Amino acid sequence: MYSIQKFENGFEYLELSNAVAKAKIALQGAHLFEYSVRGKEDLLWLSPLSRFEEGVAIRGGVPLCWPRFGSLDETMMQHGFARLFKFKVLKVEELNKETTLLHMRLSDSKESRELWDHLFELDVVFKISDQLEITLMTKNLDTKPFIITQALHTYFKISDIANITIKGLQNCYYIDTLRDEKCKEQESITIDQEIDRVYIDTDDTIELYDKRRHIRLKTEGSASTVVWNPWQQKCSKMSYMPQDAYREFVCIESANAFDDFIRIGSKKSHTLHLTVSF
Ligand code: TA6
């Protein structure tokens, strides 16, 4: 079952539900901002201060960072423009009683070409069931190659930042963006201060252990994993972020960032796929 809903200001989102799960996806940015499985805690954290306004990035859920991750130069806004542009809904299909497929697309436009002068299609396919699958497919419709960096910037809801451990990144190198240093991860990750790391050449499975649950992220087509928590000081300065929100979420982002950029030839495509089970 699904419907297009609108907030009072006309901001549109898709609401879908099936026998085991329900989800809300904004047309702007194909932004999944709610996802829950019957009888379980919401998987995603969403700021109560989040704005659902045209041209304003939703704080929380799964922002799409594309065609850039980060803010590499002044020609492109932080994390690219895809999360600010309205996607078309191509298909909603109930594959079975417990699985709903949603296919959305952003195509280049005059506005996008002013920001990034390339012809493209960016397809996002969500599979909503007792697990979450997100496929991000970039197609180069141009006559020349282009380079992208990208991330599914997922905000995971947690019991408390002190309770979590992240496994699967041991022995990976990472860029510590706070100190601009390249380091090697020695062990499982616990967080007791601001963390903003881009792990490179990461394996395909990352695990988030929280007090009450264990979340598995399995990716294909993603060479980087970003681990981010703003901690108290940065959190208090960020837009649409409650003062102590840093305790309630951790971002583990399936990405191709920094040196893991993707070069896509003319008429070629690249696919990033994430499966979250818990
Ligand atoms: O992915 C981590 C990060 O790049 C942080 O440096 C922080 O800026 C975060 O993304 C949130 O960015 P946003 O543009 O959504 O406020």
Short mmCIF file of C-alpha atoms and ligand atoms in Angstrom, two decimals:
data_model
loop_
_atom_site.label_atom_id
_atom_site.label_comp_id
_atom_site.label_asym_id
_atom_site.label_seq_id
_atom_site.Cartn_x
_atom_site.Cartn_y
_atom_site.Cartn_z
CA MET A 1 0.00 0.00 0.00
CA TYR A 2 1.37 3.48 -0.80
CA SER A 3 0.27 7.07 -1.25
CA ILE A 4 1.74 10.47 -2.01
CA GLN A 5 1.37 12.72 1.04
CA LYS A 6 2.07 16.40 1.55
CA PHE A 7 3.09 18.46 4.55
CA GLU A 8 1.14 21.67 5.10
CA ASN A 9 3.68 23.59 3.01
CA GLY A 10 3.12 21.19 0.10
CA PHE A 11 6.40 19.27 0.59
CA GLU A 12 5.69 15.85 -0.94
CA TYR A 13 6.65 12.40 0.27
CA LEU A 14 5.70 8.83 -0.42
CA GLU A 15 4.27 6.79 2.43
CA LEU A 16 4.36 3.04 1.95
CA SER A 17 3.57 0.05 4.14
CA ASN A 18 3.36 -3.71 3.82
CA ALA A 19 2.83 -6.67 6.15
CA VAL A 20 6.15 -6.17 7.95
CA ALA A 21 7.44 -2.65 7.37
CA LYS A 22 6.58 0.96 6.64
CA ALA A 23 8.58 3.85 5.26
CA LYS A 24 8.43 7.52 4.24
CA ILE A 25 10.51 8.83 1.35
CA ALA A 26 10.62 12.51 0.37
CA LEU A 27 10.47 13.18 -3.38
CA GLN A 28 13.19 15.77 -2.78
CA GLY A 29 16.44 13.85 -2.72
CA ALA A 30 14.64 10.48 -2.82
CA HIS A 31 15.26 10.91 0.88
CA LEU A 32 14.22 7.97 3.07
CA PHE A 33 13.44 9.66 6.38
CA GLU A 34 11.45 6.98 8.20
CA TYR A 35 11.73 3.20 8.10
CA SER A 36 10.47 0.76 10.70
CA VAL A 37 9.85 -2.96 10.91
CA ARG A 38 6.80 -4.15 12.82
CA GLY A 39 7.69 -4.80 16.46
CA LYS A 40 11.16 -3.22 16.20
CA GLU A 41 12.64 0.23 16.95
CA ASP A 42 12.98 2.63 14.02
CA LEU A 43 16.23 1.92 12.22
CA LEU A 44 16.90 5.55 11.28
CA TRP A 45 17.38 8.70 13.35
CA LEU A 46 15.48 11.82 12.21
CA SER A 47 15.99 15.19 13.83
CA PRO A 48 12.82 16.57 15.42
CA LEU A 49 14.04 19.95 14.13
CA SER A 50 14.34 18.72 10.56
CA ARG A 51 12.78 21.02 7.97
CA PHE A 52 10.69 19.54 5.16
CA GLU A 53 11.16 22.52 2.90
CA GLU A 54 12.13 22.80 -0.74
CA GLY A 55 15.86 23.31 -1.09
CA VAL A 56 16.63 22.46 2.54
CA ALA A 57 18.42 19.16 3.29
CA ILE A 58 16.46 16.91 5.65
CA ARG A 59 18.49 16.24 8.84
CA GLY A 60 18.56 12.49 9.39
CA GLY A 61 17.33 9.38 7.57
CA VAL A 62 19.44 8.57 4.49
CA PRO A 63 20.62 11.72 2.67
CA LEU A 64 22.01 10.97 -0.81
CA CYS A 65 25.39 12.60 -1.25
CA TRP A 66 25.84 12.85 -5.04
CA PRO A 67 27.66 13.72 -7.34
CA ARG A 68 30.00 14.80 -4.55
CA PHE A 69 30.73 13.58 -1.04
CA GLY A 70 32.02 16.41 1.14
CA SER A 71 32.82 19.92 -0.02
CA LEU A 72 35.74 19.60 -2.37
CA ASP A 73 35.43 22.97 -4.08
CA GLU A 74 33.29 26.09 -4.03
CA THR A 75 31.59 25.13 -7.33
CA MET A 76 29.47 22.47 -5.61
CA MET A 77 27.50 22.58 -2.36
CA GLN A 78 28.48 20.24 0.51
CA HIS A 79 27.50 16.65 -0.41
CA GLY A 80 26.30 17.62 -3.89
CA PHE A 81 22.90 18.67 -5.19
CA ALA A 82 20.94 15.37 -5.48
CA ARG A 83 19.49 15.67 -1.96
CA LEU A 84 18.01 19.07 -2.88
CA PHE A 85 16.44 18.10 -6.21
CA LYS A 86 13.03 16.48 -6.74
CA PHE A 87 13.09 12.89 -8.06
CA LYS A 88 10.39 11.31 -10.23
CA VAL A 89 8.61 8.18 -8.96
CA LEU A 90 9.01 5.62 -11.76
CA LYS A 91 7.50 2.58 -10.08
CA VAL A 92 6.06 1.30 -6.82
CA GLU A 93 5.59 -2.50 -6.85
CA GLU A 94 4.53 -4.92 -4.15
CA LEU A 95 6.86 -7.84 -4.88
CA ASN A 96 5.05 -9.82 -2.20
CA LYS A 97 3.08 -9.19 1.00
CA GLU A 98 6.32 -8.36 2.83
CA THR A 99 8.38 -6.52 0.22
CA THR A 100 7.74 -3.23 -1.55
CA LEU A 101 9.99 -1.92 -4.34
CA LEU A 102 10.23 1.83 -5.05
CA HIS A 103 12.13 3.14 -8.09
CA MET A 104 12.90 6.89 -8.32
CA ARG A 105 14.95 8.90 -10.83
CA LEU A 106 16.71 12.24 -11.12
CA SER A 107 17.66 13.30 -14.65
CA ASP A 108 19.89 16.21 -15.57
CA SER A 109 18.17 19.56 -16.05
CA LYS A 110 19.05 23.17 -16.84
CA GLU A 111 19.40 23.73 -13.08
CA SER A 112 21.62 20.67 -12.56
CA ARG A 113 23.77 21.49 -15.60
CA GLU A 114 24.44 24.94 -14.17
CA LEU A 115 25.90 23.19 -11.13
CA TRP A 116 27.51 20.21 -12.89
CA ASP A 117 27.62 20.27 -16.68
CA HIS A 118 26.91 16.61 -17.40
CA LEU A 119 24.02 14.51 -18.82
CA PHE A 120 23.03 11.76 -16.39
CA GLU A 121 20.33 9.65 -14.83
CA LEU A 122 20.53 8.91 -11.11
CA ASP A 123 18.27 5.99 -10.19
CA VAL A 124 17.46 5.04 -6.61
CA VAL A 125 15.70 1.74 -5.90
CA PHE A 126 14.48 0.98 -2.38
CA LYS A 127 13.41 -2.50 -1.33
CA ILE A 128 11.42 -2.15 1.89
CA SER A 129 10.89 -5.34 3.91
CA ASP A 130 12.18 -6.69 7.21
CA GLN A 131 15.51 -5.51 5.83
CA LEU A 132 16.36 -2.37 3.88
CA GLU A 133 18.01 -2.42 0.45
CA ILE A 134 19.07 0.75 -1.36
CA THR A 135 20.54 0.74 -4.86
CA LEU A 136 22.09 3.92 -6.24
CA MET A 137 22.77 3.72 -10.00
CA THR A 138 24.56 6.51 -11.84
CA LYS A 139 24.26 6.47 -15.66
CA ASN A 140 26.49 8.69 -17.79
CA LEU A 141 24.34 9.79 -20.76
CA ASP A 142 27.02 12.20 -21.91
CA THR A 143 29.61 11.91 -24.68
CA LYS A 144 32.45 12.50 -22.18
CA PRO A 145 33.39 10.63 -18.98
CA PHE A 146 32.66 12.14 -15.58
CA ILE A 147 33.87 11.57 -12.03
CA ILE A 148 31.63 11.23 -8.97
CA THR A 149 32.06 10.70 -5.27
CA GLN A 150 28.97 9.57 -3.37
CA ALA A 151 27.54 8.31 -0.10
CA LEU A 152 24.39 6.93 1.44
CA HIS A 153 24.75 9.17 4.49
CA THR A 154 22.74 6.95 6.86
CA TYR A 155 21.87 8.20 10.35
CA PHE A 156 21.39 5.10 12.54
CA LYS A 157 19.22 5.51 15.64
CA ILE A 158 21.04 4.14 18.73
CA SER A 159 20.26 3.72 22.44
CA ASP A 160 23.22 5.94 23.39
CA ILE A 161 26.59 6.74 21.80
CA ALA A 162 28.30 5.17 24.84
CA ASN A 163 26.64 1.80 24.14
CA ILE A 164 27.79 1.14 20.60
CA THR A 165 30.67 -0.71 18.95
CA ILE A 166 31.40 -0.78 15.21
CA LYS A 167 33.16 -3.85 13.83
CA GLY A 168 34.46 -4.73 10.38
CA LEU A 169 36.84 -1.82 9.89
CA GLN A 170 39.77 -3.33 11.76
CA ASN A 171 43.03 -3.11 9.78
CA CYS A 172 41.51 -0.61 7.32
CA TYR A 173 43.27 2.69 6.62
CA TYR A 174 41.24 5.84 7.16
CA ILE A 175 41.49 9.57 6.60
CA ASP A 176 40.86 11.36 9.89
CA THR A 177 39.27 14.52 8.46
CA LEU A 178 39.52 16.31 11.83
CA ARG A 179 43.30 16.01 11.84
CA ASP A 180 43.85 15.56 8.09
CA GLU A 181 45.85 12.43 8.83
CA LYS A 182 45.94 8.95 7.31
CA CYS A 183 45.79 6.27 10.03
CA LYS A 184 45.22 2.54 10.34
CA GLU A 185 42.32 1.19 12.42
CA GLN A 186 43.63 -1.24 14.98
CA GLU A 187 40.42 -2.51 16.54
CA SER A 188 36.66 -2.22 16.85
CA ILE A 189 35.41 1.36 17.10
CA THR A 190 33.82 2.91 20.18
CA ILE A 191 33.04 6.63 20.27
CA ASP A 192 33.76 9.08 23.11
CA GLN A 193 34.55 12.25 21.11
CA GLU A 194 33.90 13.84 17.70
CA ILE A 195 34.71 11.36 14.94
CA ASP A 196 34.78 12.06 11.20
CA ARG A 197 36.69 9.32 9.37
CA VAL A 198 36.66 8.10 5.79
CA TYR A 199 37.77 4.46 5.79
CA ILE A 200 39.19 3.43 2.41
CA ASP A 201 39.17 0.07 0.64
CA THR A 202 36.66 -1.20 3.20
CA ASP A 203 35.25 -4.72 3.09
CA ASP A 204 31.66 -5.44 2.25
CA THR A 205 30.29 -6.03 5.76
CA ILE A 206 30.21 -3.61 8.70
CA GLU A 207 28.45 -4.37 11.98
CA LEU A 208 26.95 -1.92 14.47
CA TYR A 209 26.40 -3.41 17.93
CA ASP A 210 24.06 -1.51 20.23
CA LYS A 211 22.66 -2.47 23.63
CA ARG A 212 19.44 -3.82 22.23
CA ARG A 213 20.31 -4.70 18.65
CA HIS A 214 22.88 -5.69 16.08
CA ILE A 215 22.77 -4.02 12.65
CA ARG A 216 24.61 -5.43 9.62
CA LEU A 217 25.54 -3.34 6.61
CA LYS A 218 26.50 -5.26 3.45
CA THR A 219 27.57 -3.29 0.39
CA GLU A 220 28.58 -3.82 -3.23
CA GLY A 221 30.15 -1.07 -5.29
CA SER A 222 31.21 0.91 -2.21
CA ALA A 223 34.94 1.21 -1.56
CA SER A 224 34.71 3.66 1.36
CA THR A 225 32.88 3.76 4.67
CA VAL A 226 32.40 7.04 6.57
CA VAL A 227 31.97 7.00 10.36
CA TRP A 228 30.72 10.28 11.79
CA ASN A 229 29.45 11.65 15.04
CA PRO A 230 29.69 15.42 15.69
CA TRP A 231 29.93 15.07 19.49
CA GLN A 232 28.67 17.85 21.72
CA GLN A 233 30.39 21.03 20.52
CA LYS A 234 29.87 20.56 16.75
CA CYS A 235 26.37 19.17 17.36
CA SER A 236 25.36 22.38 19.12
CA LYS A 237 26.48 24.41 16.09
CA MET A 238 24.80 22.32 13.38
CA SER A 239 21.58 23.23 11.57
CA TYR A 240 18.32 21.55 12.61
CA MET A 241 20.16 19.48 15.24
CA PRO A 242 19.00 19.41 18.90
CA GLN A 243 21.72 20.19 21.45
CA ASP A 244 22.32 16.64 22.69
CA ALA A 245 21.35 14.75 19.53
CA TYR A 246 24.92 13.43 19.20
CA ARG A 247 24.04 10.81 21.83
CA GLU A 248 21.15 9.43 19.74
CA PHE A 249 22.74 8.60 16.39
CA VAL A 250 25.83 7.46 14.55
CA CYS A 251 26.36 7.87 10.81
CA ILE A 252 27.86 4.87 9.03
CA GLU A 253 27.92 5.87 5.39
CA SER A 254 28.33 3.50 2.45
CA ALA A 255 30.38 5.61 0.08
CA ASN A 256 32.93 6.13 -2.64
CA ALA A 257 34.73 9.13 -1.24
CA PHE A 258 38.05 11.01 -1.65
CA ASP A 259 40.54 8.78 -3.48
CA ASP A 260 37.83 6.14 -3.97
CA PHE A 261 36.20 8.41 -6.59
CA ILE A 262 34.40 6.70 -9.50
CA ARG A 263 35.17 7.55 -13.15
CA ILE A 264 32.20 6.69 -15.36
CA GLY A 265 32.78 6.56 -19.12
CA SER A 266 30.34 7.82 -21.72
CA LYS A 267 27.14 5.68 -21.77
CA LYS A 268 28.48 3.60 -18.86
CA SER A 269 27.04 3.26 -15.33
CA HIS A 270 28.02 2.53 -11.76
CA THR A 271 25.95 0.90 -9.03
CA LEU A 272 26.29 1.16 -5.27
CA HIS A 273 24.13 -1.32 -3.32
CA LEU A 274 23.48 -1.41 0.43
CA THR A 275 21.60 -4.07 2.41
CA VAL A 276 20.84 -3.33 6.07
CA SER A 277 19.62 -6.24 8.18
CA PHE A 278 18.94 -6.14 11.93
O1 TA6 B 1 29.74 12.55 6.53
C1 TA6 B 1 30.27 13.34 7.55
C2 TA6 B 1 30.09 14.81 7.16
O2 TA6 B 1 30.83 15.11 5.99
C3 TA6 B 1 30.51 15.66 8.36
O3 TA6 B 1 31.74 16.33 8.13
C4 TA6 B 1 29.32 16.64 8.53
O4 TA6 B 1 29.49 17.77 7.72
C5 TA6 B 1 28.18 15.74 8.06
O5 TA6 B 1 28.71 15.10 6.89
C6 TA6 B 1 26.84 16.44 7.85
O6 TA6 B 1 26.90 17.22 6.72
P1 TA6 B 1 25.57 18.08 6.32
O7 TA6 B 1 25.93 18.80 5.07
O8 TA6 B 1 24.45 17.08 6.12
O9 TA6 B 1 25.29 18.97 7.51
#
